mmCIF file of C-alpha atoms in Angstrom:
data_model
loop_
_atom_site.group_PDB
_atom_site.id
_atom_site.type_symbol
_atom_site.label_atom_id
_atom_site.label_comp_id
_atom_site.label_asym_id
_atom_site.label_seq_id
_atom_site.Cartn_x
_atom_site.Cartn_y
_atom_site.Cartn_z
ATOM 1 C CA UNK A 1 -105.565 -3.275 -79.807
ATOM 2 C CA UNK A 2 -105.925 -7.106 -78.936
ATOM 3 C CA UNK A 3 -107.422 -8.195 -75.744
ATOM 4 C CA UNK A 4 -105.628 -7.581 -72.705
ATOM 5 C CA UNK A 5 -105.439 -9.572 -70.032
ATOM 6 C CA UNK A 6 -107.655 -8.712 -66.786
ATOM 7 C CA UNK A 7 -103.884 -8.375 -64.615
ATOM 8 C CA UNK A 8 -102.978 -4.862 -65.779
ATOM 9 C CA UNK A 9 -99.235 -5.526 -65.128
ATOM 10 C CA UNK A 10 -98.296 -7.951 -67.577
ATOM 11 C CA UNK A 11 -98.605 -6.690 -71.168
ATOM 12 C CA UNK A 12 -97.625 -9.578 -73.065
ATOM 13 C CA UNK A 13 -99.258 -8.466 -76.403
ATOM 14 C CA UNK A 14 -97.763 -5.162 -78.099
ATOM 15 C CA UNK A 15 -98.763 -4.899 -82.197
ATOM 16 C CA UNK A 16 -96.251 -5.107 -84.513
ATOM 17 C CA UNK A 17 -94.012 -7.895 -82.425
ATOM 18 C CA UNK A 18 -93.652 -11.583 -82.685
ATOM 19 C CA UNK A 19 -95.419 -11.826 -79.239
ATOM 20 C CA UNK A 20 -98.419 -14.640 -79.019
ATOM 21 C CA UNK A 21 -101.755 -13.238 -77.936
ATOM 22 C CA UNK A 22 -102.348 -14.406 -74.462
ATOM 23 C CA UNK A 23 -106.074 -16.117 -74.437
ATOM 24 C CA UNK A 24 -108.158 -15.690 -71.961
ATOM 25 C CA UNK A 25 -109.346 -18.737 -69.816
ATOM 26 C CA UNK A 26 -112.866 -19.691 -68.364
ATOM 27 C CA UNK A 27 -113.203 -18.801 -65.248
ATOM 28 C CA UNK A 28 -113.603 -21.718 -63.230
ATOM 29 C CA UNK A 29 -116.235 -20.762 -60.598
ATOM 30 C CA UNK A 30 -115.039 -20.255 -57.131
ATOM 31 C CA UNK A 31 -114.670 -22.640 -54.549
ATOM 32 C CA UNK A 32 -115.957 -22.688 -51.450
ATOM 33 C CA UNK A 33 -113.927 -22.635 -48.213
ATOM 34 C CA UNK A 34 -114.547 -23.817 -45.507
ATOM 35 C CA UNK A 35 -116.590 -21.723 -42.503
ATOM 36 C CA UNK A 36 -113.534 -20.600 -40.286
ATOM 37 C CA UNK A 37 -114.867 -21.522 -36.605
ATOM 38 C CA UNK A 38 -113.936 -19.575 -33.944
ATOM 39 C CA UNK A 39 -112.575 -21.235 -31.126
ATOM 40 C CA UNK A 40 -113.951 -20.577 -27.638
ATOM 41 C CA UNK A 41 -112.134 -18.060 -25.882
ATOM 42 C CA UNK A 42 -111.062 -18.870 -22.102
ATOM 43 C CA UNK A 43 -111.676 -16.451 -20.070
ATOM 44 C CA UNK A 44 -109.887 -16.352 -16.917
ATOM 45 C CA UNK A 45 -111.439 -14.260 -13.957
ATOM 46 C CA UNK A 46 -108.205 -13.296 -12.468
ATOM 47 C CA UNK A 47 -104.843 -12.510 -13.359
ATOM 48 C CA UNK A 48 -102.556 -15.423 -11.326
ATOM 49 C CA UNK A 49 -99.517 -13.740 -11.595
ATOM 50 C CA UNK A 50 -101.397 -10.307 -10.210
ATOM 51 C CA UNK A 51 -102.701 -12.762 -6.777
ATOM 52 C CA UNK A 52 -99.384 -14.018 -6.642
ATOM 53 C CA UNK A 53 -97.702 -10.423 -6.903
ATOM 54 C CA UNK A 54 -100.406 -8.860 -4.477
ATOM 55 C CA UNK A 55 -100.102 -11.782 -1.586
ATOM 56 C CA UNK A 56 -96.141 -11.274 -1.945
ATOM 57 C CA UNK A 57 -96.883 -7.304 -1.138
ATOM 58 C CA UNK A 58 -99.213 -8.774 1.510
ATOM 59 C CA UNK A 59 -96.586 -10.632 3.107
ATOM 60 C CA UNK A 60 -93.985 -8.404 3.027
ATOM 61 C CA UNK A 61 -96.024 -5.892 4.552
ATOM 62 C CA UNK A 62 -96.842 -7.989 7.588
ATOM 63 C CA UNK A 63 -93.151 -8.944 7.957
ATOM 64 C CA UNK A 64 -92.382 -5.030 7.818
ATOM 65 C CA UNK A 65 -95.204 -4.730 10.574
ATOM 66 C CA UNK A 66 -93.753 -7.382 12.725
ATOM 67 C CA UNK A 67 -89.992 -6.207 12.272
ATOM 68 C CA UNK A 68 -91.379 -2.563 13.519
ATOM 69 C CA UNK A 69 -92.451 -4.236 16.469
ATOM 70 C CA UNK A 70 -89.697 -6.711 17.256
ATOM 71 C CA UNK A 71 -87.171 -3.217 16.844
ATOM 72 C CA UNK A 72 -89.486 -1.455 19.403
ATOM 73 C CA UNK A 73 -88.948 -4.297 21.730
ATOM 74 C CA UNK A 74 -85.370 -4.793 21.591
ATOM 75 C CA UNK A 75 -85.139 -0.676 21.829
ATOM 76 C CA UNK A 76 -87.511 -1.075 25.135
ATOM 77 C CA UNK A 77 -85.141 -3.674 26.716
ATOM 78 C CA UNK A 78 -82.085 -1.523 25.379
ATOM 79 C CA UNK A 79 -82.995 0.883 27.239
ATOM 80 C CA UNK A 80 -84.099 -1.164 30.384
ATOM 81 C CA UNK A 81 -80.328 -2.157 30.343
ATOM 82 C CA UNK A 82 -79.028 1.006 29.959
ATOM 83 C CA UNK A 83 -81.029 2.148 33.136
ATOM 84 C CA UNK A 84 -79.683 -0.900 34.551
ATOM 85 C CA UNK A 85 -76.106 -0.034 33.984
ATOM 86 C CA UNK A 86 -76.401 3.039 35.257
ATOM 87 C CA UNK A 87 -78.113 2.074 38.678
ATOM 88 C CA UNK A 88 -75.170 -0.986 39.026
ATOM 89 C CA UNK A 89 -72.547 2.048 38.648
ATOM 90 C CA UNK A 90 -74.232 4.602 40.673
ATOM 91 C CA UNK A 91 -73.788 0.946 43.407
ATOM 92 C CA UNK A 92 -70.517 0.678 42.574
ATOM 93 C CA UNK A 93 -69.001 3.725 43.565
ATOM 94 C CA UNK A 94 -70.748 4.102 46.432
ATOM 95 C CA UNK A 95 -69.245 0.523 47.771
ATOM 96 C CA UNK A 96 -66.428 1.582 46.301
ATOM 97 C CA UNK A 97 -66.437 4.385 49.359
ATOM 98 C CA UNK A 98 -67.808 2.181 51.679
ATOM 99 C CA UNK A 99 -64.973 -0.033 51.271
ATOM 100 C CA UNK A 100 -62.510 2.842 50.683
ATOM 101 C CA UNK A 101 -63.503 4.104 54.448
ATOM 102 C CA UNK A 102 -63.742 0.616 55.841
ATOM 103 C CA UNK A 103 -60.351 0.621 56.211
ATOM 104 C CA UNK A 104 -57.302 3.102 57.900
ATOM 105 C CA UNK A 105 -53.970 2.952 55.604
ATOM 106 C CA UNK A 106 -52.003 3.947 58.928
ATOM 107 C CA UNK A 107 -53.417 1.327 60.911
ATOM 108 C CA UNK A 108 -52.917 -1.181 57.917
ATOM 109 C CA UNK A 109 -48.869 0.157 57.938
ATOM 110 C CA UNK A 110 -48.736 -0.606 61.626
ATOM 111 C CA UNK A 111 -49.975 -3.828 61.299
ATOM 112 C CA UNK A 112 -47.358 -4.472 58.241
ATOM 113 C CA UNK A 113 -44.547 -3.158 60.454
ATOM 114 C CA UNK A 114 -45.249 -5.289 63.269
ATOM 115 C CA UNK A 115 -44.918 -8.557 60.988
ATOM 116 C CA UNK A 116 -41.772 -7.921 59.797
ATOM 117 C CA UNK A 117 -42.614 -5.204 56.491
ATOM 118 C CA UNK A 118 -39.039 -3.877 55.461
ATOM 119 C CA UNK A 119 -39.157 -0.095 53.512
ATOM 120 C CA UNK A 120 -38.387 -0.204 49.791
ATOM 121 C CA UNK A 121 -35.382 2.280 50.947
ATOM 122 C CA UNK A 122 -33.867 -0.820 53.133
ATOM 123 C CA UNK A 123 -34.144 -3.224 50.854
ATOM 124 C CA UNK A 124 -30.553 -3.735 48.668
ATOM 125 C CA UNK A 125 -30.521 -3.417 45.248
ATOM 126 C CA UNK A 126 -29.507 -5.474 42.255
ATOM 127 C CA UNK A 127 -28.849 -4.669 38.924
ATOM 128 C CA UNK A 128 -28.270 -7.522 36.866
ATOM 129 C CA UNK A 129 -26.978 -6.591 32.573
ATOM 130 C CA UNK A 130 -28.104 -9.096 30.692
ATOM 131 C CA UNK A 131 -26.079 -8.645 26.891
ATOM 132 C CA UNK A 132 -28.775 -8.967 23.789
ATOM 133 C CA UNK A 133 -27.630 -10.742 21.143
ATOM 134 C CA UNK A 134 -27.135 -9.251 17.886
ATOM 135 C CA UNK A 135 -30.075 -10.320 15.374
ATOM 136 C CA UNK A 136 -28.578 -12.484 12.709
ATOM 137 C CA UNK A 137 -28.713 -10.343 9.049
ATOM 138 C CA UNK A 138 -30.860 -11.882 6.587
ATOM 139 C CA UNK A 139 -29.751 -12.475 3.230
ATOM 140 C CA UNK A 140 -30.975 -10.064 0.945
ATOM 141 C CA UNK A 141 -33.188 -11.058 -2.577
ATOM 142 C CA UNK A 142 -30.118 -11.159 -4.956
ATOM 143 C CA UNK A 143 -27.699 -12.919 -2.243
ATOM 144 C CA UNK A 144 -30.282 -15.657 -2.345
ATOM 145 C CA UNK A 145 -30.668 -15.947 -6.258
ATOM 146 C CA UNK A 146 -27.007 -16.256 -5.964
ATOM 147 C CA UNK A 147 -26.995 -18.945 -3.331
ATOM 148 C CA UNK A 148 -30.108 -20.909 -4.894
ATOM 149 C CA UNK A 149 -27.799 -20.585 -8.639
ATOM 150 C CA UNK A 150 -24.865 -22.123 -6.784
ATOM 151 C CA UNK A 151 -26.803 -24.586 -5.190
ATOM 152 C CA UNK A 152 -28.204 -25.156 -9.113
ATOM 153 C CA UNK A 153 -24.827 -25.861 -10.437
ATOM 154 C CA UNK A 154 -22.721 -27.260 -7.827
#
């Protein structure tokens, strides 16, 4: 067979067809590229979005640390109130009694009598009716369609 060409793919000469013989050029010797330089990596020492996260975890630590202790006060003085409470009711009812036996309900009625008191039982009675009158009716939904078409078309 002819010469083939160095690309085993194309097979442009077959015997027996009309087909040109491909020739074969000079290699042309190669050029030389360029030396690819590599640029200088920069190296960072940290990460700044790890800081960044860790000082957020930082703070919100502290805060949670401080909260604890802020609740623990307000539950203290909660408390302190409560006890509080309880020591201005336990005062309470016992002036309530104080007061309760400061005075004699007899001796109070005697007193009333003697500036003119009257019984409920001698006191007339007077019973006055006073007639309520009856709610006006509200129209209903279609009785005010019908008013608001008349209105329309009068």
């Amino acid at each position: 067979m002819a010469n083939y060409t160095e690309v085993r793919y194309i097979n442009a000469y077959v015997s027996g067809t009309a087909a040109t013989m491909v020739e074969r050029k000079a290699r042309k010797k190669a050029t030389l590229m360029p030396k690819f330089r590599a640029e200088k990596k920069i190296v960072i020492a940290f990460d700044p979005v790890a800081v960044f996260g860790i000082v957020v975890a930082t703070v919100m630590a502290v805060m949670l640390l401080v909260g604890f202790m802020t609740l623990n006060q307000v539950n203290e003085e909660a408390r302190q109130m409560e006890s509080y409470v309880t020591s201005l009711q336990n005062e309470n009812i016992s002036l309530q009694d104080t007061y309760d036996s400061g005075y004699d309900l007899e001796q109070v009625r005697q007193i009333a009598l003697t500036m003119g008191m009257v019984s409920v039982d001698e006191v007339p009675h007077v019973t006055i009716d006073v007639p309520m009158p009856e709610p006006e009716v509200e129209p209903t939904a279609w009785e005010t369609f019908c008013m608001f078409l008349t209105g329309l078309f009068a």
